[in-house]
Amino acid sequence: MTAALTTPAGPTAARTAGAPRQWRWLARLHRPALIGGGALVLLTAAVLVWLGGPLTDASAAAWKVYNACGFTPRCSYDQSAILLYKDVYNYATFAVLTVPFLVAAWAGGALVGRETESGTARLAWTQGVSPAHWLASRLVLPAVLTVAATGLLAALHHWAWATGRDHIDTTKFWYDMATFTANGTVPVGLALAGLAAGALAGLVLRRALAAMAAATVTVGVLWAAVHAAMPYLWPSVTRVSGLQEGPLGRGLLVGEGVLTPEGRAEAPCVNGGLGGCRGSLADMGATAFYRDLHPVSHYWPLQLVATGILLTVAGLMTYAAFRVLRRTTGTAHG
């Protein structure tokens, strides 16, 4: 008499154990991408630490000597330290802002697009993994890694920028758009939107290269849209100054001009010298300059609202991906 073998209760047990198995499979399948992406993140993080530490110290010391020289014809200071800081800052900022595009390209081309194109996905669905669980396993763990990596780089970038802000004369203003974006939570929202866009494109197009291109373009469109909408995501403040003072107020600019008895009007000399256009201002009946802008206190409200919009878009694209998967596989439930 042979002993009865106990086996898991069919589909339920398969689904319960399916996610860890899928994650292990994903780690093996995408090992080169994980190693390459991890190395890129660690390298960028190391550069940002270098930027906020030794490079900031050397550049700040050079600027201190330069400013102490005044207008002396001969001034011995370490110009190479200033230029190196500037170059490394620009490259590091570019690296942080590139992460959402790399996530989108990987998600569309390799994570989902390649498996739908090659038929690997359908093979997995016949081996006890439901389509919904298959897609969820390809979104959950990558999303966690994306948030961790992008959040780390953005935090280090903000720290490196803040370290040199009061010591280096050429430090970017907080409202410089590249610095503004890389310093906050927007890259995290963009990266998650890129992950969702890649998954959706891979399911719809079923071609790795086409999905990679579509996801990357989607991130570019979202980035452009966020930049265009950013000044209007939070109520701005108005700074009014006299005609003799010229336009005053520094921050993320929304609009500027002059005040007249009829209301606001565009000024021909807001961005130029006042000497040549005082007559024009008098003819307009201008009484003061105005600027609508966001001060530094609006930085985090703008960041969080923009990130919230991006996360909403990412959620909608994720929902659309599951709907497409349900329609193409004919499954009513995960």
mmCIF file of C-alpha atoms in Angstrom:
data_model
loop_
_atom_site.group_PDB
_atom_site.id
_atom_site.type_symbol
_atom_site.label_atom_id
_atom_site.label_comp_id
_atom_site.label_asym_id
_atom_site.label_seq_id
_atom_site.Cartn_x
_atom_site.Cartn_y
_atom_site.Cartn_z
ATOM 1 C CA MET A 1 0.000 0.000 0.000
ATOM 2 C CA THR A 2 1.500 3.313 -1.031
ATOM 3 C CA ALA A 3 1.278 6.387 1.136
ATOM 4 C CA ALA A 4 -0.916 9.138 -0.189
ATOM 5 C CA LEU A 5 0.909 12.254 -1.292
ATOM 6 C CA THR A 6 -0.409 15.544 0.099
ATOM 7 C CA THR A 7 -0.471 18.328 -2.453
ATOM 8 C CA PRO A 8 -1.473 21.979 -2.136
ATOM 9 C CA ALA A 9 -5.089 22.809 -2.803
ATOM 10 C CA GLY A 10 -4.785 23.589 -6.486
ATOM 11 C CA PRO A 11 -5.081 27.173 -7.763
ATOM 12 C CA THR A 12 -5.377 28.776 -4.320
ATOM 13 C CA ALA A 13 -2.039 27.450 -3.118
ATOM 14 C CA ALA A 14 -0.450 28.207 -6.469
ATOM 15 C CA ARG A 15 -1.579 31.802 -6.251
ATOM 16 C CA THR A 16 -0.472 32.108 -2.627
ATOM 17 C CA ALA A 17 3.033 30.986 -3.482
ATOM 18 C CA GLY A 18 2.954 32.552 -6.937
ATOM 19 C CA ALA A 19 4.164 36.036 -6.036
ATOM 20 C CA PRO A 20 7.436 34.996 -4.325
ATOM 21 C CA ARG A 21 8.164 32.561 -7.148
ATOM 22 C CA GLN A 22 7.475 35.263 -9.732
ATOM 23 C CA TRP A 23 9.755 37.701 -7.908
ATOM 24 C CA ARG A 24 12.558 35.130 -7.816
ATOM 25 C CA TRP A 25 12.012 34.473 -11.506
ATOM 26 C CA LEU A 26 12.062 38.198 -12.212
ATOM 27 C CA ALA A 27 15.313 38.622 -10.277
ATOM 28 C CA ARG A 28 16.968 35.880 -12.366
ATOM 29 C CA LEU A 29 15.493 37.040 -15.664
ATOM 30 C CA HIS A 30 16.409 40.703 -15.166
ATOM 31 C CA ARG A 31 19.657 40.200 -13.251
ATOM 32 C CA PRO A 32 21.760 42.197 -15.769
ATOM 33 C CA ALA A 33 19.317 45.133 -15.599
ATOM 34 C CA LEU A 34 19.196 44.976 -11.795
ATOM 35 C CA ILE A 35 22.989 44.879 -11.525
ATOM 36 C CA GLY A 36 23.419 47.665 -14.087
ATOM 37 C CA GLY A 37 20.692 49.810 -12.552
ATOM 38 C CA GLY A 38 22.009 49.247 -9.038
ATOM 39 C CA ALA A 39 25.526 50.171 -10.145
ATOM 40 C CA LEU A 40 24.208 53.336 -11.817
ATOM 41 C CA VAL A 41 22.322 54.350 -8.669
ATOM 42 C CA LEU A 42 25.325 53.697 -6.428
ATOM 43 C CA LEU A 43 27.648 55.584 -8.771
ATOM 44 C CA THR A 44 25.302 58.589 -8.938
ATOM 45 C CA ALA A 45 24.875 58.510 -5.162
ATOM 46 C CA ALA A 46 28.649 58.465 -4.704
ATOM 47 C CA VAL A 47 29.048 61.412 -7.086
ATOM 48 C CA LEU A 48 26.399 63.369 -5.162
ATOM 49 C CA VAL A 49 28.150 62.671 -1.864
ATOM 50 C CA TRP A 50 31.425 63.814 -3.461
ATOM 51 C CA LEU A 51 29.637 66.895 -4.796
ATOM 52 C CA GLY A 52 28.123 67.853 -1.436
ATOM 53 C CA GLY A 53 31.331 67.151 0.475
ATOM 54 C CA PRO A 54 34.846 67.704 -0.925
ATOM 55 C CA LEU A 55 33.772 69.513 -4.095
ATOM 56 C CA THR A 56 31.572 71.959 -2.196
ATOM 57 C CA ASP A 57 34.344 72.651 0.323
ATOM 58 C CA ALA A 58 36.941 73.276 -2.406
ATOM 59 C CA SER A 59 34.634 75.474 -4.490
ATOM 60 C CA ALA A 60 33.469 77.471 -1.453
ATOM 61 C CA ALA A 61 37.072 78.100 -0.445
ATOM 62 C CA ALA A 62 37.906 79.268 -3.976
ATOM 63 C CA TRP A 63 34.937 81.632 -4.012
ATOM 64 C CA LYS A 64 35.926 83.031 -0.615
ATOM 65 C CA VAL A 65 39.380 83.887 -1.929
ATOM 66 C CA TYR A 66 37.962 85.313 -5.158
ATOM 67 C CA ASN A 67 35.481 87.560 -3.341
ATOM 68 C CA ALA A 68 38.223 88.785 -1.006
ATOM 69 C CA CYS A 69 40.243 89.935 -4.015
ATOM 70 C CA GLY A 70 37.671 92.539 -4.948
ATOM 71 C CA PHE A 71 38.596 94.189 -8.240
ATOM 72 C CA THR A 72 42.329 93.526 -7.951
ATOM 73 C CA PRO A 73 43.810 92.823 -11.374
ATOM 74 C CA ARG A 74 45.753 89.812 -10.096
ATOM 75 C CA CYS A 75 43.909 87.319 -7.962
ATOM 76 C CA SER A 76 45.157 83.837 -7.209
ATOM 77 C CA TYR A 77 42.274 81.455 -6.558
ATOM 78 C CA ASP A 78 41.428 77.867 -7.482
ATOM 79 C CA GLN A 79 39.350 78.370 -10.617
ATOM 80 C CA SER A 80 39.478 74.660 -11.463
ATOM 81 C CA ALA A 81 37.624 73.843 -8.215
ATOM 82 C CA ILE A 82 34.816 76.237 -9.170
ATOM 83 C CA LEU A 83 34.519 74.846 -12.694
ATOM 84 C CA LEU A 84 34.677 71.219 -11.514
ATOM 85 C CA TYR A 85 31.864 71.816 -9.023
ATOM 86 C CA LYS A 86 29.728 73.384 -11.740
ATOM 87 C CA ASP A 87 30.325 70.551 -14.216
ATOM 88 C CA VAL A 88 29.744 67.757 -11.718
ATOM 89 C CA TYR A 89 26.578 69.449 -10.452
ATOM 90 C CA ASN A 90 25.160 69.661 -13.974
ATOM 91 C CA TYR A 91 26.046 66.033 -14.775
ATOM 92 C CA ALA A 92 24.635 64.773 -11.472
ATOM 93 C CA THR A 93 21.408 66.714 -11.980
ATOM 94 C CA PHE A 94 21.080 65.244 -15.467
ATOM 95 C CA ALA A 95 21.633 61.738 -14.067
ATOM 96 C CA VAL A 96 18.880 62.149 -11.469
ATOM 97 C CA LEU A 97 16.437 63.485 -14.056
ATOM 98 C CA THR A 98 17.238 60.612 -16.448
ATOM 99 C CA VAL A 99 16.096 57.908 -14.011
ATOM 100 C CA PRO A 100 12.347 58.117 -14.883
ATOM 101 C CA PHE A 101 13.172 57.689 -18.586
ATOM 102 C CA LEU A 102 15.346 54.640 -17.879
ATOM 103 C CA VAL A 103 12.607 53.086 -15.740
ATOM 104 C CA ALA A 104 10.048 53.650 -18.493
ATOM 105 C CA ALA A 105 12.314 52.208 -21.189
ATOM 106 C CA TRP A 106 13.097 49.126 -19.099
ATOM 107 C CA ALA A 107 9.472 48.549 -18.106
ATOM 108 C CA GLY A 108 8.214 48.821 -21.681
ATOM 109 C CA GLY A 109 11.061 47.036 -23.411
ATOM 110 C CA ALA A 110 12.085 44.262 -21.024
ATOM 111 C CA LEU A 111 9.765 43.940 -18.045
ATOM 112 C CA VAL A 112 6.499 43.532 -19.995
ATOM 113 C CA GLY A 113 7.039 44.127 -23.714
ATOM 114 C CA ARG A 114 9.587 41.362 -24.217
ATOM 115 C CA GLU A 115 7.473 38.772 -22.403
ATOM 116 C CA THR A 116 4.302 39.591 -24.324
ATOM 117 C CA GLU A 117 6.191 39.610 -27.625
ATOM 118 C CA SER A 118 7.977 36.289 -27.033
ATOM 119 C CA GLY A 119 4.970 34.470 -25.571
ATOM 120 C CA THR A 120 6.629 33.946 -22.178
ATOM 121 C CA ALA A 121 3.704 35.651 -20.484
ATOM 122 C CA ARG A 122 1.131 33.228 -21.926
ATOM 123 C CA LEU A 123 3.336 30.317 -20.916
ATOM 124 C CA ALA A 124 3.346 31.591 -17.329
ATOM 125 C CA TRP A 125 -0.449 31.880 -17.380
ATOM 126 C CA THR A 126 -0.731 28.154 -18.178
ATOM 127 C CA GLN A 127 1.440 27.179 -15.204
ATOM 128 C CA GLY A 128 -0.731 28.219 -12.277
ATOM 129 C CA VAL A 129 -0.080 31.976 -12.417
ATOM 130 C CA SER A 130 -3.147 34.050 -13.250
ATOM 131 C CA PRO A 131 -2.687 36.999 -15.640
ATOM 132 C CA ALA A 132 -3.528 39.496 -12.894
ATOM 133 C CA HIS A 133 -0.995 37.973 -10.490
ATOM 134 C CA TRP A 134 1.576 37.869 -13.271
ATOM 135 C CA LEU A 135 1.156 41.605 -13.933
ATOM 136 C CA ALA A 136 1.044 42.481 -10.230
ATOM 137 C CA SER A 137 4.330 40.668 -9.641
ATOM 138 C CA ARG A 138 5.884 42.766 -12.403
ATOM 139 C CA LEU A 139 4.716 46.011 -10.858
ATOM 140 C CA VAL A 140 4.952 45.694 -7.069
ATOM 141 C CA LEU A 141 8.629 44.841 -6.547
ATOM 142 C CA PRO A 142 9.884 47.128 -9.371
ATOM 143 C CA ALA A 143 7.764 49.936 -7.900
ATOM 144 C CA VAL A 144 9.384 49.478 -4.476
ATOM 145 C CA LEU A 145 12.872 49.479 -5.999
ATOM 146 C CA THR A 146 12.001 52.504 -8.139
ATOM 147 C CA VAL A 147 10.781 54.530 -5.159
ATOM 148 C CA ALA A 148 13.830 53.573 -3.081
ATOM 149 C CA ALA A 149 16.383 54.359 -5.794
ATOM 150 C CA THR A 150 14.806 57.557 -7.110
ATOM 151 C CA GLY A 151 13.993 58.854 -3.631
ATOM 152 C CA LEU A 152 17.568 58.255 -2.478
ATOM 153 C CA LEU A 153 19.062 60.136 -5.428
ATOM 154 C CA ALA A 154 16.634 63.054 -5.112
ATOM 155 C CA ALA A 155 17.355 63.336 -1.372
ATOM 156 C CA LEU A 156 21.117 63.304 -1.953
ATOM 157 C CA HIS A 157 20.769 65.872 -4.721
ATOM 158 C CA HIS A 158 18.816 68.185 -2.422
ATOM 159 C CA TRP A 159 21.430 67.756 0.305
ATOM 160 C CA ALA A 160 24.326 68.466 -2.080
ATOM 161 C CA TRP A 161 22.593 71.551 -3.452
ATOM 162 C CA ALA A 162 21.688 72.873 0.012
ATOM 163 C CA THR A 163 25.261 72.366 1.254
ATOM 164 C CA GLY A 164 26.647 74.774 -1.319
ATOM 165 C CA ARG A 165 23.727 77.191 -1.463
ATOM 166 C CA ASP A 166 25.128 79.843 0.904
ATOM 167 C CA HIS A 167 28.806 79.318 0.103
ATOM 168 C CA ILE A 168 29.084 79.089 -3.692
ATOM 169 C CA ASP A 169 28.139 82.136 -5.748
ATOM 170 C CA THR A 170 27.090 80.140 -8.819
ATOM 171 C CA THR A 171 24.759 77.755 -6.971
ATOM 172 C CA LYS A 172 21.534 77.344 -8.914
ATOM 173 C CA PHE A 173 18.492 79.139 -7.551
ATOM 174 C CA TRP A 174 15.869 76.859 -6.010
ATOM 175 C CA TYR A 175 13.453 77.732 -8.817
ATOM 176 C CA ASP A 176 15.827 76.763 -11.626
ATOM 177 C CA MET A 177 13.631 74.123 -13.258
ATOM 178 C CA ALA A 178 16.191 71.314 -13.441
ATOM 179 C CA THR A 179 17.259 71.914 -9.834
ATOM 180 C CA PHE A 180 13.657 72.357 -8.700
ATOM 181 C CA THR A 181 12.707 68.976 -10.161
ATOM 182 C CA ALA A 182 15.772 66.986 -9.067
ATOM 183 C CA ASN A 183 15.584 68.325 -5.496
ATOM 184 C CA GLY A 184 12.136 66.987 -4.632
ATOM 185 C CA THR A 185 9.560 64.247 -5.005
ATOM 186 C CA VAL A 186 8.674 64.861 -8.666
ATOM 187 C CA PRO A 187 11.302 62.376 -9.980
ATOM 188 C CA VAL A 188 9.683 59.641 -7.862
ATOM 189 C CA GLY A 189 6.255 60.392 -9.317
ATOM 190 C CA LEU A 190 7.681 60.527 -12.839
ATOM 191 C CA ALA A 191 9.510 57.216 -12.373
ATOM 192 C CA LEU A 192 6.371 55.437 -11.129
ATOM 193 C CA ALA A 193 4.410 56.918 -14.024
ATOM 194 C CA GLY A 194 7.130 55.601 -16.346
ATOM 195 C CA LEU A 195 6.828 52.122 -14.830
ATOM 196 C CA ALA A 196 3.061 52.121 -15.327
ATOM 197 C CA ALA A 197 3.409 53.530 -18.845
ATOM 198 C CA GLY A 198 5.872 50.778 -19.733
ATOM 199 C CA ALA A 199 3.542 48.066 -18.466
ATOM 200 C CA LEU A 200 0.576 49.509 -20.352
ATOM 201 C CA ALA A 201 2.551 49.986 -23.567
ATOM 202 C CA GLY A 202 3.922 46.449 -23.368
ATOM 203 C CA LEU A 203 0.421 44.977 -23.043
ATOM 204 C CA VAL A 204 -1.094 47.142 -25.770
ATOM 205 C CA LEU A 205 1.704 47.084 -28.359
ATOM 206 C CA ARG A 206 3.166 43.618 -27.591
ATOM 207 C CA ARG A 207 6.455 44.675 -29.137
ATOM 208 C CA ALA A 208 9.459 45.391 -26.934
ATOM 209 C CA LEU A 209 11.010 48.209 -28.969
ATOM 210 C CA ALA A 210 7.681 49.906 -29.661
ATOM 211 C CA ALA A 211 6.662 49.698 -25.993
ATOM 212 C CA MET A 212 10.037 51.055 -24.889
ATOM 213 C CA ALA A 213 9.713 54.038 -27.229
ATOM 214 C CA ALA A 214 6.081 54.700 -26.272
ATOM 215 C CA ALA A 215 6.807 54.607 -22.538
ATOM 216 C CA THR A 216 9.809 56.915 -22.883
ATOM 217 C CA VAL A 217 7.818 59.420 -24.935
ATOM 218 C CA THR A 218 5.016 59.276 -22.359
ATOM 219 C CA VAL A 219 7.436 60.271 -19.589
ATOM 220 C CA GLY A 220 8.716 63.128 -21.766
ATOM 221 C CA VAL A 221 5.173 64.386 -22.340
ATOM 222 C CA LEU A 222 4.347 64.146 -18.635
ATOM 223 C CA TRP A 223 7.536 66.003 -17.740
ATOM 224 C CA ALA A 224 6.759 68.808 -20.192
ATOM 225 C CA ALA A 225 3.179 69.026 -18.934
ATOM 226 C CA VAL A 226 4.269 69.214 -15.284
ATOM 227 C CA HIS A 227 6.833 71.923 -16.045
ATOM 228 C CA ALA A 228 4.255 73.973 -17.943
ATOM 229 C CA ALA A 229 1.633 73.587 -15.208
ATOM 230 C CA MET A 230 3.968 73.955 -12.204
ATOM 231 C CA PRO A 231 3.525 77.743 -11.660
ATOM 232 C CA TYR A 232 -0.261 77.289 -11.523
ATOM 233 C CA LEU A 233 -0.480 74.344 -9.112
ATOM 234 C CA TRP A 234 -0.507 76.577 -6.032
ATOM 235 C CA PRO A 235 -1.800 80.144 -5.468
ATOM 236 C CA SER A 236 0.958 82.660 -6.170
ATOM 237 C CA VAL A 237 1.747 85.842 -4.262
ATOM 238 C CA THR A 238 2.062 89.346 -5.728
ATOM 239 C CA ARG A 239 4.968 91.698 -5.142
ATOM 240 C CA VAL A 240 4.313 95.379 -5.967
ATOM 241 C CA SER A 241 7.135 97.914 -6.316
ATOM 242 C CA GLY A 242 7.406 101.533 -7.382
ATOM 243 C CA LEU A 243 8.506 102.637 -10.829
ATOM 244 C CA GLN A 244 11.715 104.059 -9.415
ATOM 245 C CA GLU A 245 12.619 100.748 -7.755
ATOM 246 C CA GLY A 246 11.940 98.558 -10.737
ATOM 247 C CA PRO A 247 10.412 95.060 -10.530
ATOM 248 C CA LEU A 248 11.161 93.359 -7.205
ATOM 249 C CA GLY A 249 10.716 89.862 -5.870
ATOM 250 C CA ARG A 250 12.575 86.654 -6.614
ATOM 251 C CA GLY A 251 11.093 83.200 -6.985
ATOM 252 C CA LEU A 252 9.283 80.969 -9.451
ATOM 253 C CA LEU A 253 7.788 83.566 -11.773
ATOM 254 C CA VAL A 254 4.135 83.328 -12.855
ATOM 255 C CA GLY A 255 3.646 86.732 -14.472
ATOM 256 C CA GLU A 256 4.763 90.359 -14.314
ATOM 257 C CA GLY A 257 3.901 93.771 -15.690
ATOM 258 C CA VAL A 258 2.681 97.200 -14.560
ATOM 259 C CA LEU A 259 -0.364 98.484 -12.755
ATOM 260 C CA THR A 260 -2.400 101.183 -14.500
ATOM 261 C CA PRO A 261 -5.721 102.895 -13.652
ATOM 262 C CA GLU A 262 -7.388 100.373 -15.991
ATOM 263 C CA GLY A 263 -5.761 97.382 -14.332
ATOM 264 C CA ARG A 264 -2.764 95.221 -15.180
ATOM 265 C CA ALA A 265 -0.823 95.694 -18.382
ATOM 266 C CA GLU A 266 2.311 94.344 -20.018
ATOM 267 C CA ALA A 267 5.354 96.550 -19.536
ATOM 268 C CA PRO A 268 7.858 97.007 -22.364
ATOM 269 C CA CYS A 269 10.802 97.358 -19.984
ATOM 270 C CA VAL A 270 10.238 94.880 -17.154
ATOM 271 C CA ASN A 271 13.248 92.852 -18.232
ATOM 272 C CA GLY A 272 15.358 95.780 -19.419
ATOM 273 C CA GLY A 273 16.621 99.122 -18.219
ATOM 274 C CA LEU A 274 14.127 101.750 -17.201
ATOM 275 C CA GLY A 275 16.000 104.664 -18.701
ATOM 276 C CA GLY A 276 14.699 104.262 -22.236
ATOM 277 C CA CYS A 277 11.060 103.600 -21.486
ATOM 278 C CA ARG A 278 10.011 105.957 -18.717
ATOM 279 C CA GLY A 279 8.105 107.955 -21.295
ATOM 280 C CA SER A 280 6.217 104.839 -22.414
ATOM 281 C CA LEU A 281 5.336 104.009 -18.827
ATOM 282 C CA ALA A 282 4.067 107.562 -18.301
ATOM 283 C CA ASP A 283 1.944 107.346 -21.462
ATOM 284 C CA MET A 284 0.418 104.112 -20.168
ATOM 285 C CA GLY A 285 -0.397 105.740 -16.862
ATOM 286 C CA ALA A 286 1.645 103.093 -15.050
ATOM 287 C CA THR A 287 1.789 103.527 -11.296
ATOM 288 C CA ALA A 288 3.823 100.507 -10.166
ATOM 289 C CA PHE A 289 5.395 97.238 -11.219
ATOM 290 C CA TYR A 290 3.982 93.891 -10.112
ATOM 291 C CA ARG A 291 5.235 90.342 -10.077
ATOM 292 C CA ASP A 292 3.178 87.217 -9.428
ATOM 293 C CA LEU A 293 5.544 84.565 -8.124
ATOM 294 C CA HIS A 294 6.106 81.670 -5.765
ATOM 295 C CA PRO A 295 8.499 82.324 -2.861
ATOM 296 C CA VAL A 296 10.682 79.567 -1.461
ATOM 297 C CA SER A 297 7.963 78.688 1.080
ATOM 298 C CA HIS A 298 5.881 77.356 -1.831
ATOM 299 C CA TYR A 299 8.518 74.842 -2.844
ATOM 300 C CA TRP A 300 7.098 71.783 -1.085
ATOM 301 C CA PRO A 301 3.435 72.546 -1.792
ATOM 302 C CA LEU A 302 4.280 72.772 -5.503
ATOM 303 C CA GLN A 303 6.363 69.586 -5.326
ATOM 304 C CA LEU A 304 3.707 67.590 -3.502
ATOM 305 C CA VAL A 305 0.824 68.720 -5.699
ATOM 306 C CA ALA A 306 2.801 67.905 -8.853
ATOM 307 C CA THR A 307 3.807 64.520 -7.429
ATOM 308 C CA GLY A 308 0.216 63.791 -6.466
ATOM 309 C CA ILE A 309 -0.900 64.464 -10.041
ATOM 310 C CA LEU A 310 1.809 62.165 -11.394
ATOM 311 C CA LEU A 311 0.852 59.411 -8.951
ATOM 312 C CA THR A 312 -2.775 59.750 -10.032
ATOM 313 C CA VAL A 313 -1.721 59.388 -13.659
ATOM 314 C CA ALA A 314 0.399 56.360 -12.721
ATOM 315 C CA GLY A 315 -2.588 54.823 -10.931
ATOM 316 C CA LEU A 316 -4.858 55.388 -13.930
ATOM 317 C CA MET A 317 -2.330 53.811 -16.298
ATOM 318 C CA THR A 318 -1.946 50.836 -13.954
ATOM 319 C CA TYR A 319 -5.725 50.390 -13.864
ATOM 320 C CA ALA A 320 -5.804 50.622 -17.657
ATOM 321 C CA ALA A 321 -3.077 47.949 -17.878
ATOM 322 C CA PHE A 322 -5.148 45.512 -15.809
ATOM 323 C CA ARG A 323 -8.225 46.294 -17.910
ATOM 324 C CA VAL A 324 -6.292 45.608 -21.121
ATOM 325 C CA LEU A 325 -4.958 42.373 -19.656
ATOM 326 C CA ARG A 326 -8.442 41.287 -18.619
ATOM 327 C CA ARG A 327 -9.834 42.020 -22.079
ATOM 328 C CA THR A 328 -7.066 40.254 -23.971
ATOM 329 C CA THR A 329 -7.028 37.151 -21.776
ATOM 330 C CA GLY A 330 -10.779 36.942 -21.200
ATOM 331 C CA THR A 331 -10.374 36.620 -17.416
ATOM 332 C CA ALA A 332 -12.991 38.143 -15.156
ATOM 333 C CA HIS A 333 -10.968 37.929 -11.969
ATOM 334 C CA GLY A 334 -7.308 37.774 -10.949
#
